[in-house]
XYZ file of C-alpha atoms in Angstrom:
594
model
C -10.520 -6.997 11.845
C -8.625 -10.554 11.404
C -5.071 -10.100 11.617
C -3.677 -10.609 8.091
C -0.875 -13.623 7.607
C 1.952 -12.768 6.164
C 4.130 -14.750 3.733
C 7.151 -16.116 4.795
C 10.090 -13.951 4.611
C 12.689 -16.661 2.688
C 10.251 -17.135 -0.091
C 9.987 -13.490 -1.015
C 12.625 -13.120 -2.719
C 12.111 -16.225 -4.563
C 8.624 -15.514 -5.527
C 9.696 -12.306 -6.938
C 12.156 -14.020 -9.046
C 9.903 -16.602 -10.376
C 8.172 -13.511 -12.139
C 10.999 -12.076 -13.618
C 12.012 -16.047 -14.958
C 8.593 -15.615 -16.165
C 9.766 -13.419 -18.842
C 13.802 -14.834 -19.053
C 14.164 -14.123 -22.705
C 14.110 -10.191 -21.691
C 15.767 -10.971 -18.821
C 18.851 -12.753 -20.527
C 18.852 -9.418 -22.853
C 19.083 -7.348 -20.139
C 21.860 -9.335 -18.394
C 23.659 -8.739 -21.747
C 23.269 -5.237 -21.823
C 24.396 -4.980 -18.461
C 27.584 -6.839 -18.791
C 28.560 -5.143 -22.177
C 27.704 -1.753 -20.815
C 29.946 -2.445 -17.491
C 32.692 -3.695 -19.353
C 32.837 -0.821 -21.983
C 32.828 1.509 -18.544
C 35.304 -0.507 -17.116
C 37.523 -0.198 -19.887
C 37.659 3.708 -19.852
C 39.685 3.902 -16.444
C 42.592 1.727 -18.078
C 42.697 3.671 -21.253
C 42.475 7.314 -19.094
C 45.610 5.773 -17.289
C 47.499 4.720 -20.252
C 46.955 8.414 -21.792
C 48.517 9.585 -18.563
C 51.425 6.810 -18.486
C 51.887 8.630 -22.174
C 51.821 11.959 -20.794
C 54.486 11.051 -18.385
C 56.651 9.118 -20.229
C 60.710 9.752 -19.315
C 61.302 10.340 -23.295
C 58.493 12.807 -23.241
C 54.800 13.140 -24.544
C 53.897 10.628 -26.931
C 51.203 12.563 -28.494
C 49.982 9.774 -30.777
C 49.486 7.591 -27.507
C 47.607 9.817 -25.699
C 44.981 10.960 -28.170
C 44.435 7.370 -29.285
C 43.962 6.416 -25.664
C 41.276 9.433 -25.070
C 39.429 8.383 -27.788
C 39.065 4.942 -27.024
C 37.845 6.143 -23.476
C 35.533 8.968 -25.002
C 33.672 5.560 -27.357
C 33.867 3.148 -24.241
C 32.015 6.124 -21.997
C 29.500 6.730 -25.081
C 28.551 2.824 -26.124
C 28.384 2.428 -22.492
C 25.896 5.371 -21.932
C 23.711 3.935 -24.841
C 23.605 0.466 -23.695
C 22.947 1.692 -20.253
C 19.875 3.526 -21.896
C 18.224 0.246 -23.620
C 19.122 -1.671 -20.230
C 16.994 1.260 -18.385
C 14.272 0.679 -21.131
C 14.284 -3.097 -21.291
C 14.120 -3.249 -17.442
C 10.931 -1.064 -17.010
C 9.433 -3.021 -19.814
C 9.895 -6.388 -17.811
C 8.809 -4.611 -14.445
C 5.589 -3.501 -16.576
C 4.776 -6.656 -17.634
C 5.747 -8.454 -13.999
C 3.564 -5.868 -12.148
C 0.150 -6.255 -15.089
C 0.805 -10.453 -14.218
C 0.934 -9.335 -10.544
C -1.888 -7.085 -10.141
C -3.846 -9.313 -12.457
C -3.493 -12.225 -10.204
C -4.152 -10.532 -7.447
C -7.352 -8.798 -8.932
C -8.231 -12.147 -9.908
C -7.435 -13.917 -6.098
C -9.623 -11.126 -4.449
C -12.623 -12.150 -6.794
C -12.023 -15.570 -6.041
C -12.223 -15.178 -1.964
C -15.056 -16.320 -0.016
C -17.111 -13.318 0.982
C -15.887 -13.863 4.609
C -12.859 -12.609 3.735
C -14.247 -9.063 2.956
C -16.479 -9.237 6.143
C -13.032 -9.063 8.437
C -10.722 -6.634 5.981
C -11.103 -2.905 5.272
C -11.603 -2.211 1.447
C -9.189 0.699 1.809
C -6.394 -1.404 2.791
C -7.114 -4.380 -0.091
C -7.079 -1.427 -2.631
C -3.698 -0.387 -1.300
C -2.252 -3.831 -1.818
C -3.561 -3.323 -5.722
C -2.313 0.210 -5.951
C 0.443 1.163 -3.558
C 1.847 -2.312 -2.963
C 2.732 -3.266 -6.537
C 3.834 0.157 -7.143
C 6.524 -0.098 -4.524
C 7.295 -3.475 -6.125
C 7.504 -1.767 -9.716
C 9.597 1.001 -8.715
C 12.140 -1.675 -7.274
C 12.181 -4.014 -10.168
C 12.508 -1.224 -13.108
C 15.235 0.471 -11.409
C 16.752 -0.992 -8.049
C 17.116 -4.064 -9.347
C 19.262 -2.610 -12.589
C 21.229 -0.720 -10.134
C 22.027 -4.045 -8.093
C 22.815 -5.858 -11.562
C 25.004 -3.231 -12.571
C 27.076 -2.929 -9.337
C 27.455 -6.759 -8.859
C 29.422 -6.535 -12.088
C 31.408 -3.090 -11.674
C 32.529 -4.550 -8.190
C 33.786 -8.123 -9.359
C 35.459 -6.194 -12.594
C 36.861 -3.207 -10.585
C 38.444 -6.073 -8.223
C 39.777 -7.819 -10.792
C 41.693 -4.729 -12.145
C 42.804 -3.440 -9.252
C 44.340 -6.847 -8.513
C 46.265 -6.461 -11.879
C 47.252 -2.954 -11.343
C 48.696 -3.373 -7.679
C 47.759 -6.123 -5.513
C 49.297 -4.067 -1.925
C 46.374 -1.320 -2.644
C 43.886 -3.745 -2.666
C 44.855 -4.582 1.312
C 42.894 -1.156 2.145
C 39.628 -3.134 0.904
C 40.385 -5.889 3.084
C 39.500 -3.835 6.186
C 36.743 -1.674 4.653
C 34.390 -4.124 2.896
C 34.003 -6.365 5.722
C 33.342 -3.547 7.656
C 30.397 -2.120 5.264
C 29.125 -6.032 4.920
C 28.708 -6.569 8.487
C 27.175 -3.044 9.136
C 24.932 -3.470 6.253
C 23.797 -6.955 7.195
C 22.889 -5.914 10.904
C 21.230 -2.911 9.475
C 19.044 -4.778 7.497
C 17.597 -6.915 10.053
C 17.002 -4.152 12.089
C 15.274 -1.901 9.447
C 12.669 -4.658 7.321
C 10.382 -4.711 10.217
C 10.068 -1.078 10.439
C 9.175 -1.388 6.604
C 6.687 -3.939 7.380
C 4.810 -1.663 9.275
C 5.006 1.289 7.886
C 3.208 -0.543 4.908
C 0.766 -1.793 7.366
C -0.467 1.599 8.763
C -0.454 2.774 5.319
C -3.188 0.102 4.819
C -5.015 1.295 7.841
C -5.111 4.855 7.084
C -6.449 4.120 3.675
C -8.995 1.854 5.169
C -10.149 4.140 7.461
C -10.247 6.805 4.783
C -12.150 4.895 2.572
C -14.716 4.102 5.350
C -15.257 7.810 6.482
C -15.600 9.155 2.993
C -18.346 6.518 2.657
C -20.206 7.981 5.282
C -19.351 11.776 4.672
C -23.174 12.400 4.777
C -23.745 10.439 8.237
C -20.616 12.366 9.902
C -22.040 15.669 8.474
C -25.266 14.946 9.740
C -24.180 14.295 13.124
C -21.420 17.064 13.311
C -18.850 14.668 13.738
C -15.933 16.433 11.376
C -13.680 17.467 13.956
C -13.791 14.312 15.766
C -13.333 12.426 12.523
C -10.632 14.885 11.735
C -9.138 13.956 15.136
C -9.181 10.084 14.462
C -7.798 10.752 11.016
C -5.122 13.316 12.473
C -4.049 10.156 14.838
C -3.805 7.804 12.376
C -2.165 9.958 10.014
C 0.311 10.455 12.545
C 0.958 6.715 13.295
C 1.187 6.399 9.351
C 3.767 9.136 9.266
C 5.749 8.323 12.473
C 5.912 4.571 10.998
C 7.316 6.343 7.653
C 9.838 8.274 9.327
C 11.183 5.391 11.539
C 11.581 3.799 8.286
C 13.029 5.900 6.152
C 15.123 7.377 9.209
C 16.764 4.142 9.980
C 17.001 3.077 6.857
C 18.784 6.298 5.529
C 21.071 6.300 8.427
C 23.220 3.540 6.798
C 24.133 5.578 3.571
C 26.514 8.368 5.630
C 28.459 5.526 7.751
C 29.246 3.150 4.386
C 29.759 6.630 2.546
C 32.173 7.344 5.307
C 34.088 4.194 5.161
C 34.339 4.231 1.526
C 35.245 7.442 1.464
C 38.374 6.775 4.124
C 39.294 3.802 2.150
C 39.587 6.288 -1.066
C 42.036 8.421 1.271
C 43.791 5.471 2.019
C 44.428 4.306 -1.607
C 44.973 7.680 -2.470
C 47.975 8.241 -0.013
C 49.224 4.740 -0.073
C 49.743 4.974 -4.167
C 51.177 7.957 -3.690
C 53.628 6.781 -1.557
C 54.372 3.926 -3.647
C 54.708 5.871 -7.023
C 57.243 8.039 -5.293
C 59.085 5.365 -4.625
C 58.574 3.979 -7.851
C 59.659 7.398 -9.694
C 62.696 7.590 -7.775
C 63.746 4.239 -8.446
C 63.754 2.816 -5.350
C 61.157 0.320 -6.197
C 62.374 -1.195 -9.438
C 59.906 -2.059 -12.425
C 58.216 -5.582 -12.232
C 58.291 -5.564 -8.410
C 55.085 -5.931 -6.615
C 55.377 -2.512 -5.203
C 56.108 -0.813 -8.473
C 53.270 1.202 -9.812
C 52.955 4.366 -12.354
C 51.396 7.308 -11.976
C 48.678 6.239 -14.414
C 48.549 3.092 -12.409
C 47.821 5.136 -9.617
C 45.045 7.234 -11.379
C 43.604 3.915 -12.780
C 43.513 2.398 -9.335
C 41.823 5.549 -7.642
C 39.340 5.490 -10.784
C 38.403 1.778 -10.138
C 38.559 2.183 -6.363
C 35.462 4.930 -6.801
C 33.858 2.242 -8.949
C 34.402 -0.661 -6.712
C 33.070 1.400 -3.745
C 30.578 3.222 -5.081
C 28.118 0.074 -5.718
C 28.456 -0.312 -2.137
C 27.945 2.801 -1.439
C 24.749 2.843 -3.455
C 23.401 -0.667 -2.368
C 23.375 0.819 0.997
C 21.381 3.672 -0.299
C 19.037 1.677 -2.005
C 18.734 -1.054 0.758
C 15.499 0.462 2.101
C 13.990 0.728 -1.204
C 14.271 -3.182 -1.172
C 13.298 -3.717 2.422
C 9.905 -1.469 1.482
C 9.592 -3.435 -1.824
C 9.812 -6.694 -0.043
C 7.019 -6.008 2.734
C 5.009 -4.832 -0.167
C 5.235 -8.165 -1.921
C 4.996 -9.638 1.459
C 1.413 -8.581 1.902
C 0.697 -9.077 -2.033
C 1.540 -12.860 -1.173
C -0.018 -13.084 1.838
C -3.603 -12.707 -0.304
C -2.674 -14.762 -2.703
C -1.768 -17.302 -0.151
C -5.420 -16.793 1.279
C -7.604 -20.090 0.665
C -10.012 -19.650 -1.896
C -13.575 -21.163 -1.531
C -13.415 -24.978 -1.922
C -13.269 -26.296 -5.002
C -16.214 -27.949 -5.730
C -16.406 -31.913 -5.210
C -15.698 -33.939 -8.912
C -18.825 -35.353 -8.727
C -20.722 -31.816 -8.164
C -23.947 -31.729 -9.851
C -25.345 -28.405 -12.220
C -28.361 -27.328 -11.068
C -30.573 -26.844 -13.752
C -34.646 -26.925 -14.717
C -34.905 -25.646 -11.165
C -38.516 -25.890 -9.538
C -37.574 -24.077 -6.298
C -38.082 -26.338 -3.297
C -35.988 -25.596 -0.879
C -35.385 -27.410 2.730
C -33.570 -26.624 5.895
C -33.079 -29.458 8.088
C -31.747 -28.761 11.597
C -29.156 -25.898 10.320
C -26.303 -24.656 12.981
C -24.434 -21.784 11.643
C -22.145 -19.451 13.339
C -19.313 -17.205 11.852
C -16.722 -18.208 14.721
C -16.307 -21.077 16.714
C -17.776 -19.543 20.255
C -20.496 -17.764 18.612
C -23.981 -19.736 17.200
C -26.161 -17.601 15.180
C -28.606 -20.136 14.182
C -29.715 -22.863 16.580
C -31.077 -25.978 14.804
C -33.190 -23.858 12.177
C -35.431 -26.374 9.948
C -38.184 -24.862 7.600
C -39.742 -26.478 4.311
C -40.562 -23.651 0.927
C -42.339 -24.928 -1.701
C -41.801 -24.487 -5.381
C -43.142 -20.816 -5.802
C -43.510 -19.934 -2.490
C -42.885 -16.329 -1.172
C -41.590 -16.961 2.418
C -40.858 -13.331 4.032
C -38.315 -13.257 7.018
C -39.110 -10.860 9.835
C -37.557 -10.214 13.454
C -34.751 -7.954 15.428
C -31.821 -6.852 13.938
C -29.021 -9.402 14.557
C -31.591 -12.479 14.600
C -29.989 -13.886 11.522
C -32.029 -13.102 8.630
C -29.242 -12.179 6.250
C -27.391 -14.886 7.656
C -30.030 -17.271 6.284
C -29.744 -16.027 2.912
C -25.958 -16.356 3.080
C -26.194 -19.960 3.916
C -28.423 -20.279 0.691
C -26.050 -18.438 -1.604
C -23.153 -20.840 -0.041
C -21.348 -17.646 0.820
C -20.508 -19.787 4.173
C -21.335 -23.078 4.593
C -23.185 -24.370 7.616
C -21.674 -26.305 10.264
C -24.144 -28.564 10.975
C -27.762 -29.746 9.492
C -28.749 -30.031 5.957
C -30.171 -27.732 2.880
C -31.097 -28.889 -0.270
C -32.964 -27.516 -3.453
C -35.322 -29.916 -5.443
C -34.406 -32.427 -2.736
C -30.174 -32.208 -3.426
C -28.261 -31.241 -1.012
C -26.311 -27.635 -2.022
C -23.065 -28.840 -1.195
C -23.338 -31.709 -3.547
C -24.312 -28.830 -6.437
C -21.444 -26.570 -8.162
C -21.309 -23.043 -6.771
C -21.812 -21.477 -9.721
C -25.214 -23.456 -10.825
C -26.601 -22.749 -7.486
C -25.648 -19.159 -7.449
C -27.241 -18.626 -10.962
C -30.399 -19.974 -9.586
C -31.076 -16.624 -7.353
C -31.658 -13.399 -8.616
C -31.014 -10.613 -5.784
C -32.294 -7.362 -5.049
C -30.440 -6.060 -1.886
C -30.510 -2.979 0.196
C -27.467 -2.052 -0.540
C -27.744 -1.034 -4.407
C -24.724 -1.634 -6.852
C -24.189 -0.059 -9.992
C -21.328 -0.259 -12.383
C -19.776 2.870 -14.100
C -21.336 2.432 -17.561
C -24.873 3.048 -19.268
C -28.192 2.455 -17.467
C -28.925 -0.038 -20.545
C -25.888 -2.177 -19.348
C -26.781 -1.999 -15.810
C -30.032 -3.706 -16.315
C -29.254 -6.072 -18.735
C -26.760 -7.230 -16.291
C -29.360 -9.193 -14.875
C -29.519 -11.183 -18.004
C -26.575 -10.316 -20.693
C -28.462 -11.746 -23.901
C -31.785 -9.723 -23.336
C -32.905 -7.586 -26.168
C -33.477 -3.671 -26.187
C -37.328 -4.006 -25.800
C -37.142 -6.588 -22.669
C -35.067 -4.064 -21.192
C -37.850 -1.713 -21.862
C -40.279 -3.692 -20.634
C -38.295 -4.462 -17.161
C -37.871 -0.629 -16.474
C -41.486 0.135 -17.551
C -42.538 -2.755 -14.584
C -39.943 -0.987 -12.216
C -41.630 2.557 -12.454
C -38.510 3.469 -13.848
C -38.984 3.882 -17.561
C -40.099 7.316 -17.799
C -37.477 8.609 -15.715
C -34.472 7.032 -17.677
C -36.440 8.402 -20.805
C -36.286 12.048 -19.524
C -32.100 11.686 -18.828
C -29.824 13.055 -21.605
C -28.806 10.451 -23.452
C -31.964 7.838 -22.239
C -30.835 4.272 -21.631
C -27.403 5.390 -23.134
C -26.814 7.387 -20.325
C -23.388 6.553 -18.331
C -24.115 5.949 -14.704
C -20.896 7.070 -12.858
C -19.521 4.760 -10.045
C -21.903 3.591 -7.858
C -24.825 5.478 -9.343
C -23.771 9.024 -7.441
C -25.496 11.023 -9.958
C -29.086 9.482 -9.616
C -30.753 9.232 -5.668
C -30.524 6.384 -3.983
C -34.431 5.610 -4.681
C -33.696 5.445 -8.577
C -30.834 3.089 -8.053
C -32.952 0.845 -6.120
C -35.396 0.791 -9.039
C -32.700 0.227 -11.531
C -31.547 -2.792 -9.612
C -35.263 -4.019 -9.534
C -35.476 -3.610 -13.222
C -32.374 -5.878 -13.316
C -33.832 -8.277 -11.323
C -37.049 -8.489 -13.088
C -35.090 -9.073 -16.582
C -33.330 -11.854 -14.778
C -34.956 -15.573 -15.543
C -33.495 -17.327 -12.258
C -36.529 -19.740 -10.271
C -35.405 -18.159 -7.281
C -35.759 -14.680 -5.959
C -34.162 -13.022 -2.851
C -35.155 -9.495 -2.019
C -33.457 -8.095 1.385
C -34.861 -4.988 1.804
C -35.608 -4.464 -1.587
C -37.476 -1.365 -1.189
C -35.926 0.076 1.930
C -35.067 3.398 -0.374
C -38.200 3.827 -2.182
C -40.811 6.318 -0.752
C -43.871 4.984 0.238
C -45.784 6.679 -2.888
C -43.591 4.690 -5.106
C -43.142 1.627 -3.101
C -47.240 1.122 -3.480
C -46.871 1.661 -7.091
C -44.161 -0.914 -7.747
C -45.918 -3.373 -5.577
C -47.791 -4.744 -8.551
C -44.844 -5.049 -10.623
C -43.112 -6.702 -7.475
C -45.567 -9.563 -7.581
C -45.495 -10.096 -11.194
C -41.719 -10.458 -10.843
C -42.283 -13.077 -7.520
C -44.934 -14.921 -9.652
C -44.029 -18.391 -10.356
C -40.727 -17.917 -8.555
C -39.780 -19.391 -4.902
C -39.084 -16.160 -3.019
C -37.186 -14.923 0.024
C -37.831 -11.800 1.314
C -36.175 -9.798 4.274
C -38.629 -6.694 5.373
C -38.786 -4.732 8.092
C -41.559 -2.658 6.110
C -44.293 -5.400 7.362
C -46.605 -3.622 4.955
C -44.732 -5.334 2.104
C -45.001 -9.200 3.196
C -48.720 -9.171 4.114
C -49.586 -11.328 0.668
C -46.485 -13.666 1.656
C -47.423 -17.127 1.802
C -45.050 -17.747 4.806
C -43.821 -15.474 7.420
C -40.741 -16.755 9.476
C -40.344 -14.850 12.721
C -36.632 -15.381 13.524
C -35.383 -14.460 17.431
C -31.906 -15.321 18.174
C -31.500 -17.530 15.882
C -34.427 -19.748 16.231
C -38.068 -19.390 14.310
C -40.474 -18.220 17.197
C -43.423 -18.194 14.877
C -44.591 -19.155 11.179
C -47.370 -18.762 9.370
C -49.221 -16.495 7.010
C -50.236 -12.951 8.319
C -53.495 -13.292 9.081
C -52.353 -16.206 11.023
C -49.814 -14.782 12.948
C -51.889 -11.413 14.013
C -54.658 -13.920 15.561
C -52.006 -15.635 17.748
C -51.141 -12.025 19.621
C -47.096 -12.841 19.561
C -43.990 -11.288 18.633
C -45.495 -10.524 14.864
C -48.752 -9.156 16.053
C -46.911 -6.804 18.680
C -44.158 -5.827 15.925
C -46.973 -5.282 12.980
C -49.062 -3.260 15.494
C -46.432 -0.775 16.300
C -45.901 0.084 13.110
C -49.134 1.117 11.907
C -50.877 2.153 15.234
């Protein structure tokens, strides 16, 4: 597997913020709610202190002032709670919109990526990006961002109120706050790579699990459950260790910051108590810089808690931000992947396809250091059936990938109807082909919709006719809802052979001029294969066909058989011609039928 590229760290925060700005009216409303809610919350300690001063007044308890300030305090806290609730609801709405947009963009990007990307990345890891990574971002946007917005305003507001109450007491924070900031920055640099590793290990675990679950039958058949379980255990241990390190080192910051904040609060109460005793005894006169009332001490203590609390909370949610940034990096890395090259401005649309295909001196390799096809040249006339045979790894499927422009050749030319394929639009080129692959693919939907996928404007009668031609009609009729029977994901509720017959019916309903059959009958038993030979012949009639087959009995009537060995065509001709030559083809044929 290739290494996944990472989006630059400095751009991650800005790119996430750009998603937020896309919904700026809602975000501005969220900021407004934050300001109002926190301002009301900050007024609560002021009224609380005023009530205490009214109780401790030298002329006696001023009950009217006490109850008035208590009422204002309760009203402020009540309104603040209501606004905080509305803020939380609004931020959840914003985050859901952002996550919807991000997940849609990610999926659209995946559908636009070249086939080569999926050849080099685990499916489970890709799914992890769509689910776990984006859910992690969602959690941060919906909860942690609100906390940061609230904390920022609370810290600034508390500092202003404390400055107004007692300037000497603020000196305590001049020592503790810088220490907290330095520790937070230091730990964040250490912790961030751990969260990147955590996301990576989880993706690897998901990829392995997906791969093993797809091969569960093979695993059971070879009695490798214990071995596979041990491998999963090791990957699970790696993921768990990555989680432990990230959470341990990320969580270790919270107790340290909490200790510093509690220490600062203790110093505030001690120093404030000393200043109040001097003020109450008359040693410090009213209006002096050191003068403070009992209510002022209570106010300062409450504001100091509000001031220190957000710093403490920030340290607590820092590891969540680190996790979200790591997840965002992984998502943006996919969004930054190059898509298939854009069609040239003068690219032609391939229509009225005749089906003449030509390879001229085509050389290709998936990597620069390994060439698969070496100077391949072949001409295919319209309506011809060309079979490609050869040992595993000879490059048979590679030829198909080049025809469809899943990959572009390194040198040489490939033409269709005399037009170089790189001068055509990819969409029109691929629409010119119908493919039936060895690995069948059916989507979650009715049998009718799966067959009609080959041509969406096909009528019901045409779908039935295609199913009959593929020898699958009577099986479909026997299903609980006939053609309306829903096939589960990838057709797991029907046999592999039946799935392949449905894909053949899908190909039969298509009106494309060229056909690609890659082991199209590999999952069909010999008796059924014989039954559909006539149907396949009807399907191939009048079309240019490329057939990859290991069962040589299926290609005896091909107009041309190409024998591919090590990326080179070593033999070419009809079945009879190749048998008379007594070369590799005849050896292969005799090995199957002797």
